[in-house]
Amino acid sequence: MDYTKQRNNMVEHQIKARGITDERLLDALRKVERHLFIPGHSDHFAYSDGPMCIGEGQTISQPYIVALMLDMLKIKPEDIVLEIGTGSGYQTAIIAEIAGEVYSVERIPSLARNARKILDTLGYSNIKIQQGDGTIGWKPEKENEKDITFDAIIVSAAAPSIPEGLLTQLKEGGRLVLPCGSRFVQDLVCVRKENGNIIKENFGGCQFVPLIGEQGW
Ligand code: SAM
């Protein structure tokens, strides 16, 4: 199977065709081999236009949704990014291609382990994965992470409201994107922190698995 061709088609017809133009992001989507992150025999559909099961009742998001959320964050090469909901690790790899460092939190131990394994195999050295409840943000593991803040935060599971812990870990001038709403339908919300104020923008309907934890469901 020609996966390179499938990835190029995915970028042309699912991503660029829907208005995403950031070349660094498009290059990352052309490069990262999505089929490697999909367990079992589903890799035949790895570049199709929708979410797919990754086990434990969880999903890898539709490629366009990954692109749209990352486009909203306007990630720069030196940025430090927090991701809540590592899942398969696919989106983590895309972020690692366009940012300086990625800190990622996954609630389900087996998913965190599998993601760590594949991302190590692929040679990413700018990714830290933590297993735990990401609704409270990154739990410091070292002295120099005690007051850590992030240039951008992406939440890949649906929250009932914006978790306070994540707002605290968002840098001044930073952006946070998350699906926010009920357990079954949500709006994609982009939050900016400017001069201590929280500015919210709504980007319309979406459907994600629930964010489960202290400041989630
Ligand atoms: N972006 C991922 C990928 O590329 O595969 C897909 C993420 S999936 C839609 C959402 C993930 O959020 C699931 O793996 C789920 O276990 C995780 N999750 C749910 N609640 C969480 C929490 N409180 N902290 C961390 N991860 C959580």
CSV table of C-alpha atoms and ligand atoms in Angstrom, one decimal:
chain,number,residue,atom,x,y,z
A,1,MET,CA,0.0,0.0,0.0
A,2,ASP,CA,1.4,3.4,-1.0
A,3,TYR,CA,1.0,5.3,2.3
A,4,THR,CA,2.9,8.3,1.2
A,5,LYS,CA,0.4,8.9,-1.7
A,6,GLN,CA,-2.5,8.4,0.8
A,7,ARG,CA,-1.0,11.0,3.2
A,8,ASN,CA,-0.5,13.5,0.4
A,9,ASN,CA,-4.1,12.9,-0.8
A,10,MET,CA,-5.3,13.3,2.8
A,11,VAL,CA,-3.5,16.7,3.1
A,12,GLU,CA,-4.8,17.9,-0.3
A,13,HIS,CA,-8.4,16.8,-0.1
A,14,GLN,CA,-9.2,16.8,3.6
A,15,ILE,CA,-7.0,19.5,5.0
A,16,LYS,CA,-6.0,22.1,2.4
A,17,ALA,CA,-9.4,21.8,0.7
A,18,ARG,CA,-11.0,22.9,3.9
A,19,GLY,CA,-8.8,26.0,4.2
A,20,ILE,CA,-5.8,25.1,6.3
A,21,THR,CA,-2.7,26.8,4.7
A,22,ASP,CA,0.1,26.7,7.4
A,23,GLU,CA,2.9,25.0,5.5
A,24,ARG,CA,4.7,23.8,8.6
A,25,LEU,CA,1.6,22.1,9.8
A,26,LEU,CA,0.8,20.6,6.3
A,27,ASP,CA,4.4,19.3,6.1
A,28,ALA,CA,4.0,17.6,9.5
A,29,LEU,CA,0.8,16.0,8.4
A,30,ARG,CA,2.5,14.7,5.2
A,31,LYS,CA,5.4,13.3,7.2
A,32,VAL,CA,3.8,11.6,10.3
A,33,GLU,CA,2.8,8.0,9.4
A,34,ARG,CA,-0.7,7.8,10.8
A,35,HIS,CA,-1.1,4.1,10.0
A,36,LEU,CA,1.6,3.3,12.5
A,37,PHE,CA,-0.6,4.7,15.3
A,38,ILE,CA,-3.7,2.6,14.6
A,39,PRO,CA,-3.8,-0.8,16.2
A,40,GLY,CA,-4.9,-4.0,14.6
A,41,HIS,CA,-5.9,-4.2,10.9
A,42,SER,CA,-7.5,-0.8,10.6
A,43,ASP,CA,-4.5,0.7,8.9
A,44,HIS,CA,-6.2,0.2,5.5
A,45,PHE,CA,-8.4,3.1,6.5
A,46,ALA,CA,-5.8,5.1,8.4
A,47,TYR,CA,-6.0,8.1,6.0
A,48,SER,CA,-9.8,8.2,5.7
A,49,ASP,CA,-11.8,11.3,6.6
A,50,GLY,CA,-13.0,10.3,10.1
A,51,PRO,CA,-12.1,9.2,13.6
A,52,MET,CA,-11.0,5.6,14.3
A,53,CYS,CA,-11.0,3.2,17.3
A,54,ILE,CA,-7.7,2.8,19.1
A,55,GLY,CA,-8.9,0.5,21.8
A,56,GLU,CA,-10.1,1.1,25.4
A,57,GLY,CA,-13.2,2.7,24.0
A,58,GLN,CA,-11.1,5.7,22.7
A,59,THR,CA,-10.6,7.2,19.3
A,60,ILE,CA,-7.9,8.8,17.2
A,61,SER,CA,-9.5,12.1,15.9
A,62,GLN,CA,-10.4,12.9,12.3
A,63,PRO,CA,-7.2,14.2,10.5
A,64,TYR,CA,-9.0,17.5,9.7
A,65,ILE,CA,-9.9,18.1,13.4
A,66,VAL,CA,-6.3,17.5,14.4
A,67,ALA,CA,-5.2,20.1,11.8
A,68,LEU,CA,-8.0,22.6,12.7
A,69,MET,CA,-7.2,22.5,16.4
A,70,LEU,CA,-3.4,22.9,15.9
A,71,ASP,CA,-4.0,25.6,13.3
A,72,MET,CA,-6.0,27.6,15.9
A,73,LEU,CA,-3.0,27.4,18.4
A,74,LYS,CA,-0.6,29.1,15.9
A,75,ILE,CA,2.3,27.1,17.3
A,76,LYS,CA,5.8,28.5,16.8
A,77,PRO,CA,9.0,26.3,16.5
A,78,GLU,CA,10.2,27.3,20.0
A,79,ASP,CA,6.8,26.8,21.8
A,80,ILE,CA,6.3,24.4,24.7
A,81,VAL,CA,2.9,22.7,24.2
A,82,LEU,CA,0.7,20.8,26.7
A,83,GLU,CA,-1.5,18.1,25.2
A,84,ILE,CA,-4.3,16.5,27.3
A,85,GLY,CA,-5.4,13.1,25.9
A,86,THR,CA,-2.3,11.5,24.2
A,87,GLY,CA,-4.5,8.6,22.9
A,88,SER,CA,-2.5,6.9,20.1
A,89,GLY,CA,0.3,9.5,20.2
A,90,TYR,CA,-0.4,10.6,16.5
A,91,GLN,CA,-1.3,14.2,17.3
A,92,THR,CA,1.6,14.2,19.8
A,93,ALA,CA,4.0,13.4,16.9
A,94,ILE,CA,2.5,16.2,14.8
A,95,ILE,CA,3.0,18.7,17.6
A,96,ALA,CA,6.5,17.5,18.1
A,97,GLU,CA,7.2,18.3,14.5
A,98,ILE,CA,6.1,21.9,14.7
A,99,ALA,CA,6.9,22.9,18.4
A,100,GLY,CA,10.0,22.9,20.6
A,101,GLU,CA,8.7,20.5,23.3
A,102,VAL,CA,5.5,18.5,24.0
A,103,TYR,CA,4.2,17.5,27.4
A,104,SER,CA,1.3,15.1,27.0
A,105,VAL,CA,-1.0,13.5,29.6
A,106,GLU,CA,-3.1,10.4,29.1
A,107,ARG,CA,-5.5,8.9,31.7
A,108,ILE,CA,-5.5,5.3,30.4
A,109,PRO,CA,-2.2,3.5,31.3
A,110,SER,CA,-2.1,1.1,28.3
A,111,LEU,CA,-2.6,4.0,25.8
A,112,ALA,CA,0.1,6.1,27.5
A,113,ARG,CA,2.4,3.1,27.4
A,114,ASN,CA,1.7,2.3,23.7
A,115,ALA,CA,2.1,5.9,22.7
A,116,ARG,CA,5.4,6.1,24.5
A,117,LYS,CA,6.6,3.0,22.8
A,118,ILE,CA,5.9,4.1,19.2
A,119,LEU,CA,7.1,7.7,19.7
A,120,ASP,CA,10.4,6.3,21.1
A,121,THR,CA,10.7,3.9,18.2
A,122,LEU,CA,10.2,6.9,15.8
A,123,GLY,CA,13.0,8.7,17.6
A,124,TYR,CA,11.1,11.7,19.1
A,125,SER,CA,13.2,13.2,21.8
A,126,ASN,CA,11.1,16.3,22.6
A,127,ILE,CA,8.1,14.5,24.0
A,128,LYS,CA,7.3,13.8,27.7
A,129,ILE,CA,4.3,11.6,28.4
A,130,GLN,CA,2.7,11.4,31.8
A,131,GLN,CA,-0.1,8.9,32.8
A,132,GLY,CA,-2.7,10.6,35.0
A,133,ASP,CA,-5.6,13.1,35.1
A,134,GLY,CA,-4.8,15.9,32.7
A,135,THR,CA,-7.8,18.0,33.8
A,136,ILE,CA,-5.5,19.4,36.6
A,137,GLY,CA,-2.6,20.0,34.1
A,138,TRP,CA,0.9,18.7,34.1
A,139,LYS,CA,2.0,17.3,37.4
A,140,PRO,CA,5.6,18.5,38.0
A,141,GLU,CA,8.0,15.6,38.0
A,142,LYS,CA,11.1,17.7,38.6
A,143,GLU,CA,12.0,20.8,40.6
A,144,ASN,CA,12.3,22.9,37.4
A,145,GLU,CA,8.7,22.0,36.4
A,146,LYS,CA,7.2,23.3,39.6
A,147,ASP,CA,5.7,26.5,38.1
A,148,ILE,CA,5.6,25.3,34.5
A,149,THR,CA,3.5,27.2,32.0
A,150,PHE,CA,2.8,26.5,28.4
A,151,ASP,CA,2.6,28.6,25.2
A,152,ALA,CA,-0.2,26.4,23.9
A,153,ILE,CA,-2.6,23.8,25.4
A,154,ILE,CA,-4.7,21.4,23.4
A,155,VAL,CA,-7.4,19.2,25.0
A,156,SER,CA,-8.4,16.2,22.9
A,157,ALA,CA,-11.4,15.2,25.0
A,158,ALA,CA,-14.7,17.0,25.8
A,159,ALA,CA,-14.9,19.1,28.9
A,160,PRO,CA,-18.0,20.4,30.7
A,161,SER,CA,-16.2,23.7,31.2
A,162,ILE,CA,-12.7,25.1,30.9
A,163,PRO,CA,-10.6,23.4,33.6
A,164,GLU,CA,-9.1,26.0,36.0
A,165,GLY,CA,-5.9,24.0,36.3
A,166,LEU,CA,-5.2,24.4,32.6
A,167,LEU,CA,-5.9,28.1,32.6
A,168,THR,CA,-3.3,28.4,35.5
A,169,GLN,CA,-0.7,26.6,33.4
A,170,LEU,CA,-1.4,28.7,30.3
A,171,LYS,CA,1.3,31.4,29.7
A,172,GLU,CA,0.3,35.0,29.3
A,173,GLY,CA,-0.3,35.5,25.6
A,174,GLY,CA,-0.9,31.7,25.2
A,175,ARG,CA,-3.8,29.9,23.6
A,176,LEU,CA,-5.8,26.9,24.7
A,177,VAL,CA,-8.2,24.9,22.5
A,178,LEU,CA,-10.7,22.4,23.7
A,179,PRO,CA,-14.1,20.9,22.9
A,180,CYS,CA,-16.5,22.2,25.5
A,181,GLY,CA,-20.1,21.4,26.1
A,182,SER,CA,-22.3,18.4,27.0
A,183,ARG,CA,-21.0,14.8,27.2
A,184,PHE,CA,-22.3,14.1,23.7
A,185,VAL,CA,-22.0,17.3,21.6
A,186,GLN,CA,-19.6,20.2,22.1
A,187,ASP,CA,-18.3,23.4,20.6
A,188,LEU,CA,-14.7,23.8,19.7
A,189,VAL,CA,-13.5,26.7,21.9
A,190,CYS,CA,-10.2,28.7,21.6
A,191,VAL,CA,-9.2,30.6,24.7
A,192,ARG,CA,-6.5,33.4,24.7
A,193,LYS,CA,-4.9,34.8,27.8
A,194,GLU,CA,-4.2,38.5,27.3
A,195,ASN,CA,-3.2,40.9,30.1
A,196,GLY,CA,-4.6,38.4,32.6
A,197,ASN,CA,-8.0,38.4,30.8
A,198,ILE,CA,-9.5,35.2,29.3
A,199,ILE,CA,-10.9,35.8,25.7
A,200,LYS,CA,-13.0,33.0,24.3
A,201,GLU,CA,-13.9,32.3,20.7
A,202,ASN,CA,-16.3,29.7,19.6
A,203,PHE,CA,-15.6,27.7,16.4
A,204,GLY,CA,-18.8,25.6,16.2
A,205,GLY,CA,-20.0,22.0,16.7
A,206,CYS,CA,-17.9,18.9,17.3
A,207,GLN,CA,-18.1,15.5,19.0
A,208,PHE,CA,-15.3,14.1,21.3
A,209,VAL,CA,-15.0,11.4,23.9
A,210,PRO,CA,-15.4,12.7,27.4
A,211,LEU,CA,-12.6,14.3,29.5
A,212,ILE,CA,-12.8,12.2,32.7
A,213,GLY,CA,-11.3,13.6,35.9
A,214,GLU,CA,-11.3,16.0,38.7
A,215,GLN,CA,-12.1,19.1,36.5
A,216,GLY,CA,-13.8,17.1,33.8
A,217,TRP,CA,-16.7,14.6,33.8
B,1,SAM,N1,-5.3,13.0,19.8
B,1,SAM,C1,-5.3,11.6,20.1
B,1,SAM,C2,-4.7,10.8,19.0
B,1,SAM,O1,-4.1,11.4,18.1
B,1,SAM,O2,-4.8,9.6,19.1
B,1,SAM,C3,-6.7,11.1,20.4
B,1,SAM,C4,-7.3,11.5,21.7
B,1,SAM,S1,-8.8,10.7,22.1
B,1,SAM,C5,-9.9,11.6,21.1
B,1,SAM,C6,-9.0,11.4,23.8
B,1,SAM,C7,-8.1,10.9,24.8
B,1,SAM,O3,-8.3,11.6,26.0
B,1,SAM,C8,-8.4,9.4,25.2
B,1,SAM,O4,-7.2,8.6,25.0
B,1,SAM,C9,-8.7,9.5,26.7
B,1,SAM,O5,-8.3,8.4,27.4
B,1,SAM,C10,-8.0,10.7,27.1
B,1,SAM,N2,-8.5,11.3,28.3
B,1,SAM,C11,-9.8,11.4,28.8
B,1,SAM,N3,-9.8,12.1,30.0
B,1,SAM,C12,-8.5,12.4,30.3
B,1,SAM,C13,-7.9,13.0,31.4
B,1,SAM,N4,-8.6,13.5,32.4
B,1,SAM,N5,-6.6,13.2,31.3
B,1,SAM,C14,-5.8,12.7,30.3
B,1,SAM,N6,-6.4,12.1,29.2
B,1,SAM,C15,-7.7,11.9,29.2
